[in-house]
Coordinates of N, CA and C and ligand atoms in Angstrom, one line a residue:
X1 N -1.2 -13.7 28.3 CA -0.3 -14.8 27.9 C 1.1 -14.4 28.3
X2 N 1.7 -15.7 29.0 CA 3.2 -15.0 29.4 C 4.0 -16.3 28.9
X3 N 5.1 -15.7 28.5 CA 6.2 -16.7 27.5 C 7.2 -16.3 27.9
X4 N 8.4 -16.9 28.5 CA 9.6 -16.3 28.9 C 10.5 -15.9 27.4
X5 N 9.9 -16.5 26.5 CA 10.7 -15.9 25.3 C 10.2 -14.9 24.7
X6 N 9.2 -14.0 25.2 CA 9.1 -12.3 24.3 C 9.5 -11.6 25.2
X7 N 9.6 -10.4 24.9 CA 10.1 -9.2 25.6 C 9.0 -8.1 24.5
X8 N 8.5 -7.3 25.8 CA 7.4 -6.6 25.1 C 8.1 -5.4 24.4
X9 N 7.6 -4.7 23.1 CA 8.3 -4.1 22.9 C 7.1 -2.7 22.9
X10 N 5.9 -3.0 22.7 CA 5.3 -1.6 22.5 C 4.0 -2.6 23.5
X11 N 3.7 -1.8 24.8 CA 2.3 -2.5 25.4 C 1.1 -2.3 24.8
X12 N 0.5 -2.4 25.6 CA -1.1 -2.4 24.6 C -1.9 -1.3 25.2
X13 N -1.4 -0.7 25.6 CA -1.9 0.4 26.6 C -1.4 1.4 25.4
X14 N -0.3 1.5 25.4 CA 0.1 2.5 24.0 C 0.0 2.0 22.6
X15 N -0.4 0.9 22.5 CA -1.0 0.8 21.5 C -2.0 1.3 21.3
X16 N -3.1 1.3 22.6 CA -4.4 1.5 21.7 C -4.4 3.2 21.8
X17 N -3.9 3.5 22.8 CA -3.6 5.1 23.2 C -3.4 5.6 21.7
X18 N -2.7 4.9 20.4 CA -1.9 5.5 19.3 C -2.7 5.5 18.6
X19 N -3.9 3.9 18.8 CA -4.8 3.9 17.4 C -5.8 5.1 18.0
X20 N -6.1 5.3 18.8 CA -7.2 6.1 19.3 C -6.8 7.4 18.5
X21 N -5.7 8.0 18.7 CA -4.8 9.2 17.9 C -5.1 9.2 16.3
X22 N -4.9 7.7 15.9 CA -5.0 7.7 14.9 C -6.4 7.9 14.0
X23 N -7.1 7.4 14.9 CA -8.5 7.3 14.4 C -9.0 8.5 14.6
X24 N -9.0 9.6 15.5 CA -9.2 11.0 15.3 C -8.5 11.8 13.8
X25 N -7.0 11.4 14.0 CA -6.2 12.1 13.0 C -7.1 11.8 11.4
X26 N -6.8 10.7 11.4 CA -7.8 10.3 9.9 C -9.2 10.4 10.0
X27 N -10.0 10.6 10.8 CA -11.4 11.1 10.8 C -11.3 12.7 10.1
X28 N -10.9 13.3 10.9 CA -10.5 15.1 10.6 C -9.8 14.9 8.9
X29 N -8.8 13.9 8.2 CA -8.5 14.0 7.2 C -9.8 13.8 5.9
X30 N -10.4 12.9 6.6 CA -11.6 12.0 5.4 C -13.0 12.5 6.0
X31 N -13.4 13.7 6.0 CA -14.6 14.7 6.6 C -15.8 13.7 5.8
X32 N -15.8 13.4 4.3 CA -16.9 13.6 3.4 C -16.2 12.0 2.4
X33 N -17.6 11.5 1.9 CA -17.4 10.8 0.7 C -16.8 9.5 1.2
X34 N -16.8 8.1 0.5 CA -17.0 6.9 0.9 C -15.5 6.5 0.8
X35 N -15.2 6.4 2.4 CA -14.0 5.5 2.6 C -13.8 4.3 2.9
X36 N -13.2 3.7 2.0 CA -12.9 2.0 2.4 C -11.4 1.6 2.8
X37 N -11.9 1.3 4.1 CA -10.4 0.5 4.9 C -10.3 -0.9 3.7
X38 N -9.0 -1.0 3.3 CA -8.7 -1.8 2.9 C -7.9 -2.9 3.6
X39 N -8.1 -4.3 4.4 CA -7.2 -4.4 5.4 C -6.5 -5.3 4.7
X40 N -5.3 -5.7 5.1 CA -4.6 -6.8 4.2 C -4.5 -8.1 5.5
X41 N -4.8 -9.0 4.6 CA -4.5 -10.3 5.8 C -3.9 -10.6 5.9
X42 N -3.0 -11.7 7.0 CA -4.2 -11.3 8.2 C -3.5 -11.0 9.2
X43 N -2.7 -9.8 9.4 CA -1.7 -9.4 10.6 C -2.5 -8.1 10.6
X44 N -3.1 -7.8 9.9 CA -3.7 -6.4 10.0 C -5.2 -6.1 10.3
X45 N -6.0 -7.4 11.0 CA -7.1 -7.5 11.4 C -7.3 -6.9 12.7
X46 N -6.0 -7.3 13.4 CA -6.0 -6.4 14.5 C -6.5 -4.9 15.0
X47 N -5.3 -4.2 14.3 CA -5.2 -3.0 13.6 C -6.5 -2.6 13.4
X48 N -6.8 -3.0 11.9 CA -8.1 -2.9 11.1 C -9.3 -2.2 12.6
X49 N -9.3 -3.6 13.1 CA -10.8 -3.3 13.9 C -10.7 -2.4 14.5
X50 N -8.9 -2.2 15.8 CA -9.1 -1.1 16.8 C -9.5 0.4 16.0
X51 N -8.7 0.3 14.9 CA -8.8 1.5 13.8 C -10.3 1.7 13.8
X52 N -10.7 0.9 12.8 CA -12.0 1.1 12.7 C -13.2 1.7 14.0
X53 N -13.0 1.4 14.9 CA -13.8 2.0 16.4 C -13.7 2.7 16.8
X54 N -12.1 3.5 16.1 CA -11.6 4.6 16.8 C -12.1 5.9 15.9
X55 N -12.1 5.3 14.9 CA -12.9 6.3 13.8 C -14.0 7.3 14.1
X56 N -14.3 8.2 13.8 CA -15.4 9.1 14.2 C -16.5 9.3 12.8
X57 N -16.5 8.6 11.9 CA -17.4 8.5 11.0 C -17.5 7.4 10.4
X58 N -18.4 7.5 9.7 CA -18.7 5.2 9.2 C -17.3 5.3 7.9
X59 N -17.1 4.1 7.9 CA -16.2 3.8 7.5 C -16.9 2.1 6.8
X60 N -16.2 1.6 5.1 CA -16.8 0.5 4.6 C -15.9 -0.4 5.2
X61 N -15.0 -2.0 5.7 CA -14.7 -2.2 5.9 C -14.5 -3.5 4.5
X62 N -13.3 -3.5 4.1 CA -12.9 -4.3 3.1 C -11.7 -5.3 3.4
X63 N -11.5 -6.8 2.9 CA -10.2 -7.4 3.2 C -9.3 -8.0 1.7
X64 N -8.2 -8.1 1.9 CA -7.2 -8.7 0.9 C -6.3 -9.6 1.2
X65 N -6.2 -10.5 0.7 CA -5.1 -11.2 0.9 C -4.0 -11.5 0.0
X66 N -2.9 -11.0 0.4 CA -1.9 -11.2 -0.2 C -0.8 -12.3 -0.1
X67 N 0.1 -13.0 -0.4 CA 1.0 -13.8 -0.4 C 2.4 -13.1 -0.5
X68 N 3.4 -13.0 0.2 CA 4.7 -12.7 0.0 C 5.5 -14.0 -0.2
X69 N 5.5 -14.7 -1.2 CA 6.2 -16.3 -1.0 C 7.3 -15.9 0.0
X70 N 7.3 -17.2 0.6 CA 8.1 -17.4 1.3 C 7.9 -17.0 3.0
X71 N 8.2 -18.6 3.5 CA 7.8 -18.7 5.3 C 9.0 -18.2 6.3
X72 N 8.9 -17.6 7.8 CA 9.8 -17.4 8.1 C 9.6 -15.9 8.7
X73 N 11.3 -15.2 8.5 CA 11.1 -14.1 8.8 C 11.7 -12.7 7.7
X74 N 11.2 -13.8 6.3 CA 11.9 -12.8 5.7 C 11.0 -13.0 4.1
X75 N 10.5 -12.3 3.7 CA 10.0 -12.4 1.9 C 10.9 -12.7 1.3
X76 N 10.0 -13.1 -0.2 CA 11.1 -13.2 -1.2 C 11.2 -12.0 -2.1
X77 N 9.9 -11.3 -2.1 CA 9.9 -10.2 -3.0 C 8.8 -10.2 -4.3
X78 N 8.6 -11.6 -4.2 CA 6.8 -12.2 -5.0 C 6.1 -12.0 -4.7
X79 N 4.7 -10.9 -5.2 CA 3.6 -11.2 -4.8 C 2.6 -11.3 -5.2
X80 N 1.7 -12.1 -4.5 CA 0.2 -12.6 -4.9 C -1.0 -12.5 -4.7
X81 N -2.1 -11.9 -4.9 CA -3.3 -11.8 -5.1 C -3.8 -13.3 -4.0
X82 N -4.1 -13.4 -3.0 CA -4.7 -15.0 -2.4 C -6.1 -14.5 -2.3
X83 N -6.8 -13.9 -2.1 CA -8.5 -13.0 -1.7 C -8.5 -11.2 -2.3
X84 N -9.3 -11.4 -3.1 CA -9.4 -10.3 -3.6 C -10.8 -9.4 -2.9
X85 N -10.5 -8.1 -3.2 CA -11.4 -7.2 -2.4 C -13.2 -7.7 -3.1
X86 N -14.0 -7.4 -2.0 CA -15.2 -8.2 -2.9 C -15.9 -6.5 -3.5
X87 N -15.7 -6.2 -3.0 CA -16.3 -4.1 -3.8 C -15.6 -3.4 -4.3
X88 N -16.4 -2.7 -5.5 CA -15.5 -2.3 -6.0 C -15.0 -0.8 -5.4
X89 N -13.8 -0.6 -6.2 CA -12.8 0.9 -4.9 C -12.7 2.2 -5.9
X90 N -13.9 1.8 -7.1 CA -14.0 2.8 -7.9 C -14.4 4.2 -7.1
X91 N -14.0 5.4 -7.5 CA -14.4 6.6 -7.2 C -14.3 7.0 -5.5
X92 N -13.5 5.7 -4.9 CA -13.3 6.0 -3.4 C -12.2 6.5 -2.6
X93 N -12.3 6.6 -1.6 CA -11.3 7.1 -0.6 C -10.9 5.6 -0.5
X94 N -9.1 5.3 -0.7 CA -8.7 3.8 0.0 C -7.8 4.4 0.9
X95 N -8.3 3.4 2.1 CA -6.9 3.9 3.1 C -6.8 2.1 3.3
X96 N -5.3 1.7 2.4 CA -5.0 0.7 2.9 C -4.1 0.3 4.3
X97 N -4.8 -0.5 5.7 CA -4.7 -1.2 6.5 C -3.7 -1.9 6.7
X98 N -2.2 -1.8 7.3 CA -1.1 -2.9 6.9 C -0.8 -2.8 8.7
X99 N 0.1 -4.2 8.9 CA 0.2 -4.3 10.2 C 1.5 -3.6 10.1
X100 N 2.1 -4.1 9.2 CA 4.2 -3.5 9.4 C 4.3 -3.3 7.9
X101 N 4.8 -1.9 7.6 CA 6.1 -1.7 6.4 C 7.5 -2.7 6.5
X102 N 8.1 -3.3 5.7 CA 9.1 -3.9 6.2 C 10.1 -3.3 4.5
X103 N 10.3 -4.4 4.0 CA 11.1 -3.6 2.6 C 10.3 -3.1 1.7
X104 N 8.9 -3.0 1.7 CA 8.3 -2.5 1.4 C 7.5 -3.0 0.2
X105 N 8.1 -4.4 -0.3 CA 8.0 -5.1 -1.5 C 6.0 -4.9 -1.8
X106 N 5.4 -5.7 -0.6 CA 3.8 -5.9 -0.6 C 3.4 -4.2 -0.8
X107 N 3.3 -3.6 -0.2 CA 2.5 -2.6 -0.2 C 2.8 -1.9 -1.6
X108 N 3.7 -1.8 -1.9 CA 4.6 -0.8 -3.1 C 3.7 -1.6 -4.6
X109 N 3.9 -3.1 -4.5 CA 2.7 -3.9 -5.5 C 1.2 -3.6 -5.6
X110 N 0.7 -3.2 -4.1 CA -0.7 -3.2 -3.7 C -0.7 -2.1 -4.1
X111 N -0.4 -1.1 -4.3 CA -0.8 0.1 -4.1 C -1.2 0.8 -6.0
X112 N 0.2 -0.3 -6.5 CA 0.0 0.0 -8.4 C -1.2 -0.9 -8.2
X113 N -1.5 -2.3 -8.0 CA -2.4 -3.1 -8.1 C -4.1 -1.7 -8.2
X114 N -4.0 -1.2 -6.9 CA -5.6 -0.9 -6.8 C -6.0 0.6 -7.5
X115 N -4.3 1.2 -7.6 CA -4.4 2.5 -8.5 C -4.8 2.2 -10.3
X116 N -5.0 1.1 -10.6 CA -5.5 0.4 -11.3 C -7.1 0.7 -11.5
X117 N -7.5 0.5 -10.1 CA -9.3 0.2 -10.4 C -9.5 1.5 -10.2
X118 N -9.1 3.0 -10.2 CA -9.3 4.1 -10.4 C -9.9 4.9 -8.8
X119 N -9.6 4.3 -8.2 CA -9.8 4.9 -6.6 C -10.0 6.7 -6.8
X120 N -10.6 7.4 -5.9 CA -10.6 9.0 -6.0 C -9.1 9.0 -5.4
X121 N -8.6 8.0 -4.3 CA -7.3 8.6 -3.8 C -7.2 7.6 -3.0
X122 N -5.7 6.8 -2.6 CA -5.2 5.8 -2.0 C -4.2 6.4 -0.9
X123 N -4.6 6.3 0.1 CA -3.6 5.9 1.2 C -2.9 4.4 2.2
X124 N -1.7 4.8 3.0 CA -1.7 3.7 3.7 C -1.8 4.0 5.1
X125 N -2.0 3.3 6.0 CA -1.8 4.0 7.4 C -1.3 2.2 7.8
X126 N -0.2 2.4 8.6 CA 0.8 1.0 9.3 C 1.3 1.1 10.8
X127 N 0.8 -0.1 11.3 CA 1.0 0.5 12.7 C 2.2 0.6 13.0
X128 N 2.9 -0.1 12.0 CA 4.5 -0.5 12.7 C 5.3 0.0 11.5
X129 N 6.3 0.6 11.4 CA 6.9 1.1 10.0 C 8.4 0.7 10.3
X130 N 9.4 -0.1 9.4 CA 10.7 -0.3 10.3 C 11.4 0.3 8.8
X131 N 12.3 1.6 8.7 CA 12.6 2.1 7.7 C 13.7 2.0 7.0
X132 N 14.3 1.2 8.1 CA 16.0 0.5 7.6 C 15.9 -0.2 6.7
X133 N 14.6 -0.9 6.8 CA 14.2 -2.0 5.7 C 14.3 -1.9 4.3
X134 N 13.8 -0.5 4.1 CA 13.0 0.0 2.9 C 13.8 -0.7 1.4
X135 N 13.3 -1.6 0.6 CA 14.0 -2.0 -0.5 C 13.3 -1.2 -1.8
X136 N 11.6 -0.7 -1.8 CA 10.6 -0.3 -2.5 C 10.0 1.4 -2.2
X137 N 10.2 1.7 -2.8 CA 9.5 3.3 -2.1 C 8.3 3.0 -2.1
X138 N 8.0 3.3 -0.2 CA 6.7 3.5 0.0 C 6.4 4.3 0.7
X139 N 5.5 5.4 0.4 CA 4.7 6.5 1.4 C 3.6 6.0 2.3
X140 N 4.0 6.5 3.6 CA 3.1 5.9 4.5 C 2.8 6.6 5.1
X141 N 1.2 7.1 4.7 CA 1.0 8.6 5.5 C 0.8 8.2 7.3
X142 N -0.2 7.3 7.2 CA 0.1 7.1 8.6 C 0.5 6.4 9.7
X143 N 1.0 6.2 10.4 CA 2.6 5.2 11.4 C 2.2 5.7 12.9
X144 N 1.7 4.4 13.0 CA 1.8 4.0 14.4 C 2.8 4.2 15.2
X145 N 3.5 3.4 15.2 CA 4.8 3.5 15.5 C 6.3 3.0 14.3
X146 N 7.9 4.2 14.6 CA 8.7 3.3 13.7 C 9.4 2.8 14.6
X147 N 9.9 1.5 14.5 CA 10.1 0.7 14.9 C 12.0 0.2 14.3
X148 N 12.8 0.1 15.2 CA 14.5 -0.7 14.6 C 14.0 -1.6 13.7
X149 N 15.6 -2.5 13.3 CA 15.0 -3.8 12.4 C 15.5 -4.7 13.6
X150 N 14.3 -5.2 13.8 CA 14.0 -6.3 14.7 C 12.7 -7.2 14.3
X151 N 12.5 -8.1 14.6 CA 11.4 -9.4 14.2 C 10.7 -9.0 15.0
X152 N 9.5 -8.6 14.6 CA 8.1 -8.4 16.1 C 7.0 -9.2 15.7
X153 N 6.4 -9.7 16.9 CA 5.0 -10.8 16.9 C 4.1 -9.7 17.8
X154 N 3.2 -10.6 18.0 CA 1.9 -9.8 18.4 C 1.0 -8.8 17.7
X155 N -0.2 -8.6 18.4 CA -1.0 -7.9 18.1 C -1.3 -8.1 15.9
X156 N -1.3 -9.5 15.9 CA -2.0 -9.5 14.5 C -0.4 -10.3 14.0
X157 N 0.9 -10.0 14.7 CA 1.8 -10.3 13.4 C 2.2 -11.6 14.1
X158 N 2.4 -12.3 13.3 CA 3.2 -13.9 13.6 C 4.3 -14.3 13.2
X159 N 4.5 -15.3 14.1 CA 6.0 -15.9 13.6 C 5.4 -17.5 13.2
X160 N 5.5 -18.1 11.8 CA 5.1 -19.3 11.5 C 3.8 -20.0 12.0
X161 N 3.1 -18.4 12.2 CA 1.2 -18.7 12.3 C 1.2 -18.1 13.6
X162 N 2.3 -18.0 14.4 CA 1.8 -17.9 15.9 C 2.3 -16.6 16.8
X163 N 1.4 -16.2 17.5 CA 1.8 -15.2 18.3 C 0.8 -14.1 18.0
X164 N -0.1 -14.3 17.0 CA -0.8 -12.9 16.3 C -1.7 -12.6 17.6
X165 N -2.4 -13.4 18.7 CA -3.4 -13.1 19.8 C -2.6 -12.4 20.7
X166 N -1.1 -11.8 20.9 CA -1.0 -11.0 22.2 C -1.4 -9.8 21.8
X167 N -1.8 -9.2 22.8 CA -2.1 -7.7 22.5 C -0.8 -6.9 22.8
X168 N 0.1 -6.8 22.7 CA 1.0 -6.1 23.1 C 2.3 -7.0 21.7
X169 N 3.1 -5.5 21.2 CA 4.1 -5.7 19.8 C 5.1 -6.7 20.7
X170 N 6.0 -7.9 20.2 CA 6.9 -8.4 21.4 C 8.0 -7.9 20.3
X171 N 9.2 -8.5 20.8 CA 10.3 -9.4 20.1 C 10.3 -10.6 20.7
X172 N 10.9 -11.6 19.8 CA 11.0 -13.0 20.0 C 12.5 -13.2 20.1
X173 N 12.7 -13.6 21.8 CA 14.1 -14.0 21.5 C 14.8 -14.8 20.7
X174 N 16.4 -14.7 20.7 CA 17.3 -15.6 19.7 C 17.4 -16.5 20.0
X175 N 17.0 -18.1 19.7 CA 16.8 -19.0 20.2 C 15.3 -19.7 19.9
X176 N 14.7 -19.0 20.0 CA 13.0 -19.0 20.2 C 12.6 -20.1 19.4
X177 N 13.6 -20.3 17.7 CA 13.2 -21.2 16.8 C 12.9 -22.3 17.0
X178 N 13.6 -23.1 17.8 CA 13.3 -24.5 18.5 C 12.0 -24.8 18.7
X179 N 11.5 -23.9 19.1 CA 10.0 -24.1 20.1 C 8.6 -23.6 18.7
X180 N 9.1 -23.3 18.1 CA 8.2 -22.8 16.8 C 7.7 -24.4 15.6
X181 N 6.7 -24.4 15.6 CA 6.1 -25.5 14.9 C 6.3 -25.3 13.4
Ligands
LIG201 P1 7.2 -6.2 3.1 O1 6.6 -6.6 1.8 O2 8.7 -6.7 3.2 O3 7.1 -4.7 3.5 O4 6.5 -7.1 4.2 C1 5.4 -6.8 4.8 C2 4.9 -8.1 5.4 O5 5.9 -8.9 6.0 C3 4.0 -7.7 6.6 O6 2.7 -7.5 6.2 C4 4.2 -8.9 7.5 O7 3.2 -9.9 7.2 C5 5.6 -9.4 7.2 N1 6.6 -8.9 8.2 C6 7.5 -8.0 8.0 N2 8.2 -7.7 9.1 C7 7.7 -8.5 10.1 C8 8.0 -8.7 11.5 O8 8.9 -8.1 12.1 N3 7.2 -9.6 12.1 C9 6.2 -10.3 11.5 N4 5.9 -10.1 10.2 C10 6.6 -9.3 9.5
LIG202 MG1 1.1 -8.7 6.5

């Protein structure tokens, strides 16, 4: 797909070069005992899958949906339960699946939310981590890449529904809004 309004920011060549990294790194961490990817929808389906293949042991594959009110390019800092995990995360390994850290609001919720149902132990692994952002302390064991504060589409993330099918992280030029539905 070619748009004179993105500018690539991370290709897909190193993208998957990083999940492949990744997926060794956290194989070697989670040797033994039942791990469930927890993926959050749906910018992190991407992710989710390449992860998941790159993995070197079975892995349960689980999804969530959450709500950040508010459209655009920025949260409000609300959040909401929209799809709940269908298994339970009792006694397990969670490594929750996120496409971007941003202020940190969703994950920092998610993370009391499922430490809740008594998990053996919760992680996050994010392909994209932007740290300037941070409004919520969040630990993120594992990061793709960090990334400036800048608005990125592709590979799973959207701008007002659209852009999640490029394979490659863009930025969306200044201007772009016009042309957005
Ligand atoms: P946080 O709660 O502010 O950390 O926001 C996390 C969510 O905001 C991500 O899961 C994305 O859905 C969305 N988000 C944050 N930054 C970006 C971006 O640069 N592009 C697209 N979506 C973003
Ligand atoms: Mg998201």
């Amino acid at each position: 797909m070619t748009d004179p309004k993105l500018r690539v920011l991370i290709p897909s060549d190193r993208i998957q070069a990083r999940i492949r990294e990744l997926g060794k790194q956290i194989s070697h961490d989670y040797v033994n005992g039942d791990l469930h990817f927890v993926c959050i929808l749906k910018g992190a389906c991407f992710f989710m899958t390449d992860l998941a293949r790159a993995m070197e042991r079975d892995v349960n594959i689980d999804f969530m949906g959450i709500s950040t009110y508010g459209k655009g390019k920025t949260s409000s800092g609300e959040v909401k339960v929209t799809k709940d995990l269908d298994a339970s995360v009792e006694g397990a390994d969670v490594l929750i699946v996120e496409d971007i850290v941003d202020s940190g609001v969703t994950l920092n919720y998610l993370v009391h939310l499922l430490e809740q149902r008594r998990p053996k132990s919760i992680r996050i692994a994010a392909l994209l981590d932007k740290p300037e952002r941070r409004l919520r302390p969040v630990h993120v064991h594992y990061v793709g890449f960090q990334i400036p504060d800048q608005f990125v589409i592709g590979y799973g993330l959207d701008y007002a529904e659209r852009y999640r099918n490029l394979d490659a992280v863009c930025v969306l030029d200044e201007g772009a809004d016009a042309n957005v539905g």
